Amino acid sequence: TADQIELYAYYLPD
Amino acid sequence: MFEARLVQSAILKKVLEAIKDLLTEATFDCSDSGIQLQAMDNAHVSLVSLNLRSDGFDKYRCDRNLSMGMNLGNMTKIMKCAGAEDTVTMKAQDNADVVAFMFESKNQEKVSDYEMKLMNLDQEHLGIPETDYSCIVKMPSQEFARICRDLSQFGESMAISCTKEGVKFSSAGDIGSANIKLAQTANVDAEEEAVVIEMQEPVSLTFACRYLNSFTKATPLSAQVQLSMSADVPLVVEYKIGELGHIRYYLAPKIED
């Protein structure tokens, strides 16, 4: 199984 | 005053088809340079970034920056009223709460006007830095759509591994496993049929098939798709929209427990 990561882990809100 | 005219309404229909799987509503940011849209899906796992340049429209005017929040289901209903050969013009006044769509048939024998209420949406823009990706794969968009469809029968996620030899797509699940390898094409007659790999370092990443399948809804927009990958960063799937712009999808990878 693999965990789905959210985009917030890579990109921050402007 | 905002006004944007496209002789081929079919392009706007295809753009809408390409985003409505992932987004139920979105804000179209209009400025002098064109129309931009950036929005994440509800799960914050993928992001759609649409850029339509003003010089790609047949007519474009935007006196003041304008953000138009639209329900994409309602926009789809309206765009379905346009004939494939119709010209479409989108219009809005400054600070308007409606956007107008005008469809004109070839000889202007039929002119249809629709108005749609705009919405105030909470916008959250993510800052996406310029990235030098380890692997960039260009391949026929239909081939990519076919691979995503075929592999999603085997499991919820798919691994994409890129080396200088080629790109491998693999999936495994209860019924068994699947592997599809594509080699870089040596020579092709048509550029859009080529598989081209630019590799700095080999990369292997795992992604949810469901999102990849949603991205392939953009296939009718472009004969080629570009996949950009680096270790531990989101995948970028890009479709060019002729001379008008592009649609990019970002997808966060899955990480093994």
GROMACS .gro file of C-alpha atoms in nm:
model
  271
    1THR     CA    1   0.000   0.000   0.000
    2ALA     CA    2   0.110   0.356  -0.059
    3ASP     CA    3   0.004   0.677   0.109
    4GLN     CA    4  -0.142   0.953  -0.099
    5ILE     CA    5   0.036   1.280  -0.026
    6GLU     CA    6  -0.136   1.620  -0.056
    7LEU     CA    7   0.008   1.894  -0.275
    8TYR     CA    8   0.061   2.109   0.036
    9ALA     CA    9   0.360   1.888   0.113
   10TYR     CA   10   0.531   2.037  -0.194
   11TYR     CA   11   0.375   2.374  -0.272
   12LEU     CA   12   0.265   2.643  -0.032
   13PRO     CA   13  -0.027   2.882  -0.081
   14ASP     CA   14   0.084   3.206  -0.246
   15MET     CA   15  -1.516   4.541  -1.994
   16PHE     CA   16  -1.403   4.189  -2.078
   17GLU     CA   17  -1.457   4.025  -2.415
   18ALA     CA   18  -1.295   3.711  -2.556
   19ARG     CA   19  -1.390   3.556  -2.888
   20LEU     CA   20  -1.297   3.216  -3.027
   21VAL     CA   21  -1.398   3.117  -3.379
   22GLN     CA   22  -1.386   2.753  -3.274
   23SER     CA   23  -1.615   2.704  -2.976
   24ALA     CA   24  -1.506   2.339  -2.985
   25ILE     CA   25  -1.180   2.438  -2.815
   26LEU     CA   26  -1.363   2.585  -2.517
   27LYS     CA   27  -1.587   2.277  -2.501
   28LYS     CA   28  -1.278   2.055  -2.491
   29VAL     CA   29  -1.113   2.270  -2.223
   30LEU     CA   30  -1.423   2.234  -2.010
   31GLU     CA   31  -1.430   1.857  -2.060
   32ALA     CA   32  -1.066   1.850  -1.954
   33ILE     CA   33  -1.127   2.014  -1.616
   34LYS     CA   34  -1.478   1.925  -1.505
   35ASP     CA   35  -1.383   1.576  -1.386
   36LEU     CA   36  -1.154   1.726  -1.123
   37LEU     CA   37  -1.324   2.054  -1.043
   38THR     CA   38  -1.687   2.141  -0.974
   39GLU     CA   39  -1.624   2.515  -0.969
   40ALA     CA   40  -1.331   2.737  -1.054
   41THR     CA   41  -1.229   3.098  -1.090
   42PHE     CA   42  -1.124   3.226  -1.433
   43ASP     CA   43  -0.877   3.509  -1.380
   44CYS     CA   44  -0.886   3.743  -1.677
   45SER     CA   45  -0.620   4.002  -1.743
   46ASP     CA   46  -0.462   4.179  -2.037
   47SER     CA   47  -0.234   3.877  -2.094
   48GLY     CA   48  -0.517   3.624  -2.111
   49ILE     CA   49  -0.724   3.386  -1.901
   50GLN     CA   50  -0.572   3.182  -1.620
   51LEU     CA   51  -0.723   2.925  -1.392
   52GLN     CA   52  -0.554   2.744  -1.107
   53ALA     CA   53  -0.747   2.512  -0.879
   54MET     CA   54  -0.699   2.197  -0.676
   55ASP     CA   55  -0.939   1.906  -0.662
   56ASN     CA   56  -1.134   1.857  -0.337
   57ALA     CA   57  -0.875   1.617  -0.197
   58HIS     CA   58  -0.587   1.865  -0.259
   59VAL     CA   59  -0.397   1.589  -0.438
   60SER     CA   60  -0.404   1.729  -0.790
   61LEU     CA   61  -0.404   2.076  -0.937
   62VAL     CA   62  -0.525   2.211  -1.269
   63SER     CA   63  -0.345   2.506  -1.424
   64LEU     CA   64  -0.496   2.649  -1.740
   65ASN     CA   65  -0.341   2.930  -1.941
   66LEU     CA   66  -0.512   3.080  -2.245
   67ARG     CA   67  -0.307   3.363  -2.396
   68SER     CA   68  -0.486   3.675  -2.513
   69ASP     CA   69  -0.308   3.667  -2.850
   70GLY     CA   70  -0.448   3.318  -2.917
   71PHE     CA   71  -0.805   3.451  -2.919
   72ASP     CA   72  -0.962   3.586  -3.235
   73LYS     CA   73  -1.059   3.895  -3.038
   74TYR     CA   74  -0.960   3.979  -2.683
   75ARG     CA   75  -1.019   4.279  -2.463
   76CYS     CA   76  -0.976   4.307  -2.087
   77ASP     CA   77  -0.973   4.663  -1.953
   78ARG     CA   78  -0.952   4.565  -1.585
   79ASN     CA   79  -0.845   4.245  -1.416
   80LEU     CA   80  -1.149   4.032  -1.353
   81SER     CA   81  -1.202   3.711  -1.153
   82MET     CA   82  -1.502   3.512  -1.262
   83GLY     CA   83  -1.607   3.225  -1.035
   84MET     CA   84  -1.803   2.972  -1.234
   85ASN     CA   85  -1.991   2.654  -1.160
   86LEU     CA   86  -1.843   2.422  -1.421
   87GLY     CA   87  -2.153   2.202  -1.438
   88ASN     CA   88  -2.361   2.506  -1.532
   89MET     CA   89  -2.096   2.627  -1.776
   90THR     CA   90  -2.104   2.282  -1.938
   91LYS     CA   91  -2.482   2.308  -1.978
   92ILE     CA   92  -2.439   2.638  -2.160
   93MET     CA   93  -2.147   2.525  -2.375
   94LYS     CA   94  -2.353   2.222  -2.484
   95CYS     CA   95  -2.589   2.473  -2.647
   96ALA     CA   96  -2.311   2.582  -2.885
   97GLY     CA   97  -2.281   2.407  -3.219
   98ALA     CA   98  -1.940   2.255  -3.293
   99GLU     CA   99  -1.886   2.508  -3.574
  100ASP     CA  100  -2.014   2.808  -3.379
  101THR     CA  101  -1.806   3.106  -3.280
  102VAL     CA  102  -1.816   3.179  -2.906
  103THR     CA  103  -1.779   3.517  -2.740
  104MET     CA  104  -1.756   3.555  -2.363
  105LYS     CA  105  -1.838   3.898  -2.224
  106ALA     CA  106  -1.858   4.059  -1.880
  107GLN     CA  107  -1.881   4.412  -1.751
  108ASP     CA  108  -1.639   4.529  -1.481
  109ASN     CA  109  -1.760   4.410  -1.139
  110ALA     CA  110  -2.036   4.213  -1.306
  111ASP     CA  111  -2.219   3.927  -1.137
  112VAL     CA  112  -2.296   3.755  -1.466
  113VAL     CA  113  -2.099   3.640  -1.768
  114ALA     CA  114  -2.253   3.634  -2.114
  115PHE     CA  115  -2.190   3.368  -2.377
  116MET     CA  116  -2.282   3.445  -2.735
  117PHE     CA  117  -2.280   3.169  -2.996
  118GLU     CA  118  -2.289   3.258  -3.365
  119SER     CA  119  -2.337   3.010  -3.647
  120LYS     CA  120  -2.111   3.025  -3.952
  121ASN     CA  121  -2.309   3.279  -4.150
  122GLN     CA  122  -2.450   3.446  -3.840
  123GLU     CA  123  -2.792   3.311  -3.932
  124LYS     CA  124  -2.836   3.200  -3.573
  125VAL     CA  125  -2.719   3.401  -3.276
  126SER     CA  126  -2.776   3.267  -2.924
  127ASP     CA  127  -2.719   3.460  -2.602
  128TYR     CA  128  -2.683   3.299  -2.263
  129GLU     CA  129  -2.608   3.456  -1.928
  130MET     CA  130  -2.469   3.270  -1.632
  131LYS     CA  131  -2.452   3.390  -1.274
  132LEU     CA  132  -2.103   3.422  -1.134
  133MET     CA  133  -2.000   3.299  -0.790
  134ASN     CA  134  -1.762   3.429  -0.528
  135LEU     CA  135  -1.523   3.143  -0.466
  136ASP     CA  136  -1.257   3.113  -0.203
  137GLN     CA  137  -0.940   3.101  -0.406
  138GLU     CA  138  -0.627   2.937  -0.285
  139HIS     CA  139  -0.337   2.975  -0.524
  140LEU     CA  140  -0.034   2.755  -0.472
  141GLY     CA  141   0.307   2.890  -0.560
  142ILE     CA  142   0.468   2.645  -0.799
  143PRO     CA  143   0.838   2.713  -0.847
  144GLU     CA  144   1.016   2.668  -1.178
  145THR     CA  145   1.163   2.318  -1.160
  146ASP     CA  146   1.430   2.140  -1.361
  147TYR     CA  147   1.282   1.796  -1.397
  148SER     CA  148   1.499   1.482  -1.406
  149CYS     CA  149   1.290   1.324  -1.682
  150ILE     CA  150   1.068   1.474  -1.948
  151VAL     CA  151   0.871   1.232  -2.163
  152LYS     CA  152   0.685   1.347  -2.474
  153MET     CA  153   0.450   1.090  -2.619
  154PRO     CA  154   0.127   1.059  -2.816
  155SER     CA  155  -0.162   1.168  -2.593
  156GLN     CA  156  -0.385   0.884  -2.713
  157GLU     CA  157  -0.119   0.631  -2.619
  158PHE     CA  158  -0.094   0.778  -2.269
  159ALA     CA  159  -0.474   0.769  -2.232
  160ARG     CA  160  -0.479   0.406  -2.344
  161ILE     CA  161  -0.204   0.307  -2.098
  162CYS     CA  162  -0.378   0.480  -1.805
  163ARG     CA  163  -0.707   0.312  -1.893
  164ASP     CA  164  -0.551  -0.032  -1.937
  165LEU     CA  165  -0.338  -0.024  -1.622
  166SER     CA  166  -0.616   0.105  -1.397
  167GLN     CA  167  -0.783  -0.235  -1.442
  168PHE     CA  168  -0.503  -0.389  -1.235
  169GLY     CA  169  -0.465  -0.157  -0.942
  170GLU     CA  170  -0.546   0.178  -0.791
  171SER     CA  171  -0.198   0.309  -0.854
  172MET     CA  172   0.058   0.292  -1.127
  173ALA     CA  173   0.434   0.330  -1.126
  174ILE     CA  174   0.603   0.536  -1.395
  175SER     CA  175   0.973   0.461  -1.431
  176CYS     CA  176   1.190   0.649  -1.672
  177THR     CA  177   1.541   0.559  -1.783
  178LYS     CA  178   1.736   0.654  -2.092
  179GLU     CA  179   1.616   0.329  -2.254
  180GLY     CA  180   1.253   0.422  -2.224
  181VAL     CA  181   0.956   0.472  -1.997
  182LYS     CA  182   0.781   0.190  -1.814
  183PHE     CA  183   0.428   0.200  -1.675
  184SER     CA  184   0.336  -0.074  -1.430
  185SER     CA  185   0.051  -0.171  -1.205
  186ALA     CA  186  -0.033  -0.467  -0.985
  187GLY     CA  187  -0.335  -0.586  -0.793
  188ASP     CA  188  -0.561  -0.880  -0.710
  189ILE     CA  189  -0.592  -1.009  -1.065
  190GLY     CA  190  -0.224  -0.988  -1.149
  191SER     CA  191   0.018  -0.736  -1.286
  192ALA     CA  192   0.077  -0.528  -1.598
  193ASN     CA  193   0.386  -0.369  -1.748
  194ILE     CA  194   0.402  -0.148  -2.054
  195LYS     CA  195   0.736  -0.030  -2.186
  196LEU     CA  196   0.775   0.241  -2.443
  197ALA     CA  197   1.109   0.291  -2.612
  198GLN     CA  198   1.217   0.622  -2.748
  199THR     CA  199   1.126   0.630  -3.115
  200ALA     CA  200   1.425   0.619  -3.348
  201ASN     CA  201   1.264   0.799  -3.637
  202VAL     CA  202   0.903   0.878  -3.708
  203ASP     CA  203   0.730   1.043  -3.998
  204ALA     CA  204   0.486   1.239  -3.787
  205GLU     CA  205   0.616   1.438  -3.493
  206GLU     CA  206   0.300   1.375  -3.289
  207GLU     CA  207   0.362   0.998  -3.301
  208ALA     CA  208   0.707   1.028  -3.145
  209VAL     CA  209   0.813   0.916  -2.799
  210VAL     CA  210   1.095   1.145  -2.688
  211ILE     CA  211   1.275   1.118  -2.355
  212GLU     CA  212   1.500   1.384  -2.207
  213MET     CA  213   1.665   1.231  -1.901
  214GLN     CA  214   1.908   1.378  -1.652
  215GLU     CA  215   1.855   1.107  -1.390
  216PRO     CA  216   1.634   0.798  -1.383
  217VAL     CA  217   1.309   0.844  -1.188
  218SER     CA  218   1.046   0.607  -1.057
  219LEU     CA  219   0.728   0.742  -0.902
  220THR     CA  220   0.387   0.599  -0.812
  221PHE     CA  221   0.058   0.777  -0.882
  222ALA     CA  222  -0.312   0.718  -0.832
  223CYS     CA  223  -0.467   0.592  -1.159
  224ARG     CA  224  -0.793   0.775  -1.092
  225TYR     CA  225  -0.630   1.115  -1.128
  226LEU     CA  226  -0.422   1.017  -1.430
  227ASN     CA  227  -0.741   0.901  -1.600
  228SER     CA  228  -0.903   1.236  -1.524
  229PHE     CA  229  -0.608   1.417  -1.681
  230THR     CA  230  -0.650   1.218  -2.002
  231LYS     CA  231  -0.986   1.394  -2.054
  232ALA     CA  232  -0.763   1.661  -2.214
  233THR     CA  233  -0.655   1.418  -2.489
  234PRO     CA  234  -0.877   1.581  -2.759
  235LEU     CA  235  -0.689   1.908  -2.705
  236SER     CA  236  -0.351   1.785  -2.823
  237ALA     CA  237  -0.188   1.499  -3.014
  238GLN     CA  238   0.107   1.498  -2.773
  239VAL     CA  239   0.134   1.498  -2.395
  240GLN     CA  240   0.439   1.585  -2.188
  241LEU     CA  241   0.515   1.417  -1.854
  242SER     CA  242   0.771   1.592  -1.629
  243MET     CA  243   0.908   1.400  -1.332
  244SER     CA  244   1.163   1.436  -1.057
  245ALA     CA  245   1.211   1.228  -0.744
  246ASP     CA  246   0.975   1.327  -0.462
  247VAL     CA  247   0.792   1.608  -0.640
  248PRO     CA  248   0.455   1.614  -0.813
  249LEU     CA  249   0.424   1.490  -1.170
  250VAL     CA  250   0.331   1.750  -1.432
  251VAL     CA  251   0.115   1.636  -1.722
  252GLU     CA  252   0.093   1.902  -1.991
  253TYR     CA  253  -0.125   1.931  -2.300
  254LYS     CA  254  -0.067   2.219  -2.541
  255ILE     CA  255  -0.379   2.390  -2.671
  256GLY     CA  256  -0.262   2.484  -3.019
  257GLU     CA  257  -0.144   2.844  -3.033
  258LEU     CA  258  -0.380   2.938  -2.751
  259GLY     CA  259  -0.198   2.807  -2.445
  260HIS     CA  260  -0.178   2.494  -2.234
  261ILE     CA  261  -0.336   2.292  -1.959
  262ARG     CA  262  -0.113   2.144  -1.691
  263TYR     CA  263  -0.207   1.896  -1.425
  264TYR     CA  264   0.004   1.846  -1.113
  265LEU     CA  265  -0.028   1.524  -0.917
  266ALA     CA  266   0.136   1.447  -0.584
  267PRO     CA  267   0.303   1.104  -0.582
  268LYS     CA  268   0.210   0.816  -0.356
  269ILE     CA  269   0.472   0.723  -0.099
  270GLU     CA  270   0.529   0.368   0.020
  271ASP     CA  271   0.446   0.314   0.388
   0.00000   0.00000   0.00000
